[in-house]
Amino acid sequence: RLLEVLLPEEERLKLSTAIREAIENGLRHGNRRVPELKLCAEFLVDSEKVTFWVRDEGPGFDYEAYLRNAPTGTPLEIARENIRQGRTGGLGIKLLKDCVDEVRYDPPGNQVSLTKLLS
């Protein structure tokens, strides 16, 4: 209920979408859906921002290379190009970046923080 007061509905939807995507990425790509591996999600709300952290127990990934080579364009344009090339997926980090104000990975790439400004 706190976020209902702090963020307009559209921004809450974006934040919720980013959190779900980060959790799904951690489960699918980080932990590889191994039931014994844990996923930790935490959040902090202060007067300026909301920050969520999602950490999996996987080995991480080369997030710097991915961010450097991330596809450009809208998610729809990227999806169309992926389909044209016979690929699927690849929109997760793009979606995160479009939904929150800051996406940051911590080494070795198995923890992401998502920050949404409140102003």
PDB file of C-alpha atoms in Angstrom:
ATOM      1  CA  ARG A   1       0.000   0.000   0.000  1.00  0.00           C
ATOM      2  CA  LEU A   2       2.929   2.320   0.588  1.00  0.00           C
ATOM      3  CA  LEU A   3       3.825   2.286  -3.110  1.00  0.00           C
ATOM      4  CA  GLU A   4       0.236   3.204  -3.984  1.00  0.00           C
ATOM      5  CA  VAL A   5       0.804   6.479  -2.151  1.00  0.00           C
ATOM      6  CA  LEU A   6       4.335   7.057  -3.480  1.00  0.00           C
ATOM      7  CA  LEU A   7       3.995   6.152  -7.168  1.00  0.00           C
ATOM      8  CA  PRO A   8       1.340   6.680  -9.834  1.00  0.00           C
ATOM      9  CA  GLU A   9      -0.303   3.516 -11.158  1.00  0.00           C
ATOM     10  CA  GLU A  10       1.720   3.372 -14.390  1.00  0.00           C
ATOM     11  CA  GLU A  11       5.011   3.675 -12.507  1.00  0.00           C
ATOM     12  CA  ARG A  12       3.944   0.981 -10.031  1.00  0.00           C
ATOM     13  CA  LEU A  13       3.154  -1.303 -12.971  1.00  0.00           C
ATOM     14  CA  LYS A  14       6.583  -0.659 -14.488  1.00  0.00           C
ATOM     15  CA  LEU A  15       8.304  -1.347 -11.173  1.00  0.00           C
ATOM     16  CA  SER A  16       6.285  -4.523 -10.636  1.00  0.00           C
ATOM     17  CA  THR A  17       7.145  -5.712 -14.150  1.00  0.00           C
ATOM     18  CA  ALA A  18      10.865  -5.101 -13.565  1.00  0.00           C
ATOM     19  CA  ILE A  19      10.823  -6.932 -10.229  1.00  0.00           C
ATOM     20  CA  ARG A  20       9.065  -9.943 -11.733  1.00  0.00           C
ATOM     21  CA  GLU A  21      11.506 -10.023 -14.647  1.00  0.00           C
ATOM     22  CA  ALA A  22      14.528  -9.821 -12.307  1.00  0.00           C
ATOM     23  CA  ILE A  23      13.156 -12.662 -10.182  1.00  0.00           C
ATOM     24  CA  GLU A  24      12.381 -14.784 -13.229  1.00  0.00           C
ATOM     25  CA  ASN A  25      15.880 -14.119 -14.646  1.00  0.00           C
ATOM     26  CA  GLY A  26      17.440 -15.170 -11.328  1.00  0.00           C
ATOM     27  CA  LEU A  27      15.409 -18.360 -11.180  1.00  0.00           C
ATOM     28  CA  ARG A  28      15.793 -19.310 -14.848  1.00  0.00           C
ATOM     29  CA  HIS A  29      19.254 -18.094 -15.814  1.00  0.00           C
ATOM     30  CA  GLY A  30      21.029 -17.792 -12.462  1.00  0.00           C
ATOM     31  CA  ASN A  31      19.759 -20.768 -10.505  1.00  0.00           C
ATOM     32  CA  ARG A  32      18.789 -22.706 -13.648  1.00  0.00           C
ATOM     33  CA  ARG A  33      15.561 -23.700 -11.846  1.00  0.00           C
ATOM     34  CA  VAL A  34      17.491 -25.935  -9.427  1.00  0.00           C
ATOM     35  CA  PRO A  35      15.076 -26.215  -6.469  1.00  0.00           C
ATOM     36  CA  GLU A  36      17.858 -26.362  -3.863  1.00  0.00           C
ATOM     37  CA  LEU A  37      19.286 -22.985  -4.876  1.00  0.00           C
ATOM     38  CA  LYS A  38      17.907 -19.912  -3.160  1.00  0.00           C
ATOM     39  CA  LEU A  39      16.844 -16.566  -4.526  1.00  0.00           C
ATOM     40  CA  CYS A  40      16.904 -13.536  -2.215  1.00  0.00           C
ATOM     41  CA  ALA A  41      14.815 -10.411  -2.851  1.00  0.00           C
ATOM     42  CA  GLU A  42      15.040  -7.333  -0.637  1.00  0.00           C
ATOM     43  CA  PHE A  43      13.815  -3.777  -0.905  1.00  0.00           C
ATOM     44  CA  LEU A  44      14.364  -0.395   0.672  1.00  0.00           C
ATOM     45  CA  VAL A  45      12.100   2.642   0.454  1.00  0.00           C
ATOM     46  CA  ASP A  46      13.403   6.057   1.418  1.00  0.00           C
ATOM     47  CA  SER A  47      12.218   9.590   0.758  1.00  0.00           C
ATOM     48  CA  GLU A  48      13.761   9.703  -2.733  1.00  0.00           C
ATOM     49  CA  LYS A  49      13.611   6.207  -4.185  1.00  0.00           C
ATOM     50  CA  VAL A  50      12.599   2.576  -4.008  1.00  0.00           C
ATOM     51  CA  THR A  51      15.391   0.037  -4.526  1.00  0.00           C
ATOM     52  CA  PHE A  52      14.947  -3.716  -4.991  1.00  0.00           C
ATOM     53  CA  TRP A  53      17.779  -6.231  -4.941  1.00  0.00           C
ATOM     54  CA  VAL A  54      17.485  -9.704  -6.395  1.00  0.00           C
ATOM     55  CA  ARG A  55      20.346 -12.157  -5.818  1.00  0.00           C
ATOM     56  CA  ASP A  56      20.560 -15.748  -7.019  1.00  0.00           C
ATOM     57  CA  GLU A  57      23.074 -18.478  -6.197  1.00  0.00           C
ATOM     58  CA  GLY A  58      24.244 -18.926  -9.765  1.00  0.00           C
ATOM     59  CA  PRO A  59      27.740 -18.134 -11.061  1.00  0.00           C
ATOM     60  CA  GLY A  60      26.724 -14.769 -12.530  1.00  0.00           C
ATOM     61  CA  PHE A  61      27.299 -13.576 -16.083  1.00  0.00           C
ATOM     62  CA  ASP A  62      29.300 -11.013 -18.019  1.00  0.00           C
ATOM     63  CA  TYR A  63      26.784  -8.223 -17.524  1.00  0.00           C
ATOM     64  CA  GLU A  64      29.206  -5.521 -18.694  1.00  0.00           C
ATOM     65  CA  ALA A  65      29.534  -7.153 -22.121  1.00  0.00           C
ATOM     66  CA  TYR A  66      25.794  -7.631 -22.323  1.00  0.00           C
ATOM     67  CA  LEU A  67      25.093  -4.000 -21.405  1.00  0.00           C
ATOM     68  CA  ARG A  68      27.659  -2.797 -23.969  1.00  0.00           C
ATOM     69  CA  ASN A  69      26.088  -4.936 -26.686  1.00  0.00           C
ATOM     70  CA  ALA A  70      22.460  -4.607 -25.604  1.00  0.00           C
ATOM     71  CA  PRO A  71      20.041  -4.283 -28.493  1.00  0.00           C
ATOM     72  CA  THR A  72      18.701  -0.833 -29.280  1.00  0.00           C
ATOM     73  CA  GLY A  73      15.168   0.106 -30.211  1.00  0.00           C
ATOM     74  CA  THR A  74      11.843  -0.616 -28.634  1.00  0.00           C
ATOM     75  CA  PRO A  75      11.116  -4.058 -27.196  1.00  0.00           C
ATOM     76  CA  LEU A  76       8.714  -4.661 -30.099  1.00  0.00           C
ATOM     77  CA  GLU A  77      11.386  -3.801 -32.685  1.00  0.00           C
ATOM     78  CA  ILE A  78      13.891  -6.046 -30.940  1.00  0.00           C
ATOM     79  CA  ALA A  79      11.391  -8.907 -30.718  1.00  0.00           C
ATOM     80  CA  ARG A  80      10.610  -8.606 -34.437  1.00  0.00           C
ATOM     81  CA  GLU A  81      14.311  -8.697 -35.312  1.00  0.00           C
ATOM     82  CA  ASN A  82      14.870 -11.696 -33.030  1.00  0.00           C
ATOM     83  CA  ILE A  83      11.987 -13.557 -34.690  1.00  0.00           C
ATOM     84  CA  ARG A  84      13.346 -12.663 -38.133  1.00  0.00           C
ATOM     85  CA  GLN A  85      16.688 -14.179 -37.090  1.00  0.00           C
ATOM     86  CA  GLY A  86      15.060 -17.255 -35.536  1.00  0.00           C
ATOM     87  CA  ARG A  87      15.952 -16.270 -31.967  1.00  0.00           C
ATOM     88  CA  THR A  88      13.791 -15.944 -28.881  1.00  0.00           C
ATOM     89  CA  GLY A  89      14.226 -14.040 -25.639  1.00  0.00           C
ATOM     90  CA  GLY A  90      16.902 -11.454 -25.070  1.00  0.00           C
ATOM     91  CA  LEU A  91      14.580  -8.716 -23.875  1.00  0.00           C
ATOM     92  CA  GLY A  92      14.925  -9.117 -20.109  1.00  0.00           C
ATOM     93  CA  ILE A  93      17.578  -6.502 -19.382  1.00  0.00           C
ATOM     94  CA  LYS A  94      16.089  -4.147 -21.974  1.00  0.00           C
ATOM     95  CA  LEU A  95      12.765  -4.476 -20.176  1.00  0.00           C
ATOM     96  CA  LEU A  96      14.418  -3.757 -16.829  1.00  0.00           C
ATOM     97  CA  LYS A  97      16.095  -0.631 -18.177  1.00  0.00           C
ATOM     98  CA  ASP A  98      12.833   0.618 -19.705  1.00  0.00           C
ATOM     99  CA  CYS A  99      10.851   0.115 -16.476  1.00  0.00           C
ATOM    100  CA  VAL A 100      13.093   1.608 -13.766  1.00  0.00           C
ATOM    101  CA  ASP A 101      15.448   4.556 -13.450  1.00  0.00           C
ATOM    102  CA  GLU A 102      18.591   2.560 -12.672  1.00  0.00           C
ATOM    103  CA  VAL A 103      19.674  -1.046 -13.232  1.00  0.00           C
ATOM    104  CA  ARG A 104      22.969  -2.056 -11.632  1.00  0.00           C
ATOM    105  CA  TYR A 105      24.655  -5.453 -11.473  1.00  0.00           C
ATOM    106  CA  ASP A 106      27.153  -6.383  -8.806  1.00  0.00           C
ATOM    107  CA  PRO A 107      30.064  -8.742  -9.541  1.00  0.00           C
ATOM    108  CA  PRO A 108      29.999 -11.535 -10.488  1.00  0.00           C
ATOM    109  CA  GLY A 109      26.597 -10.731 -12.024  1.00  0.00           C
ATOM    110  CA  ASN A 110      24.296 -12.718  -9.768  1.00  0.00           C
ATOM    111  CA  GLN A 111      22.808  -9.657  -8.041  1.00  0.00           C
ATOM    112  CA  VAL A 112      20.862  -6.842  -9.666  1.00  0.00           C
ATOM    113  CA  SER A 113      19.537  -3.685  -8.077  1.00  0.00           C
ATOM    114  CA  LEU A 114      16.558  -1.859  -9.531  1.00  0.00           C
ATOM    115  CA  THR A 115      15.971   1.745  -8.500  1.00  0.00           C
ATOM    116  CA  LYS A 116      12.835   3.754  -9.119  1.00  0.00           C
ATOM    117  CA  LEU A 117      12.923   7.454  -8.213  1.00  0.00           C
ATOM    118  CA  LEU A 118       9.909   8.789  -6.365  1.00  0.00           C
ATOM    119  CA  SER A 119      10.003  12.343  -7.695  1.00  0.00           C
TER     120      SER A 119
END
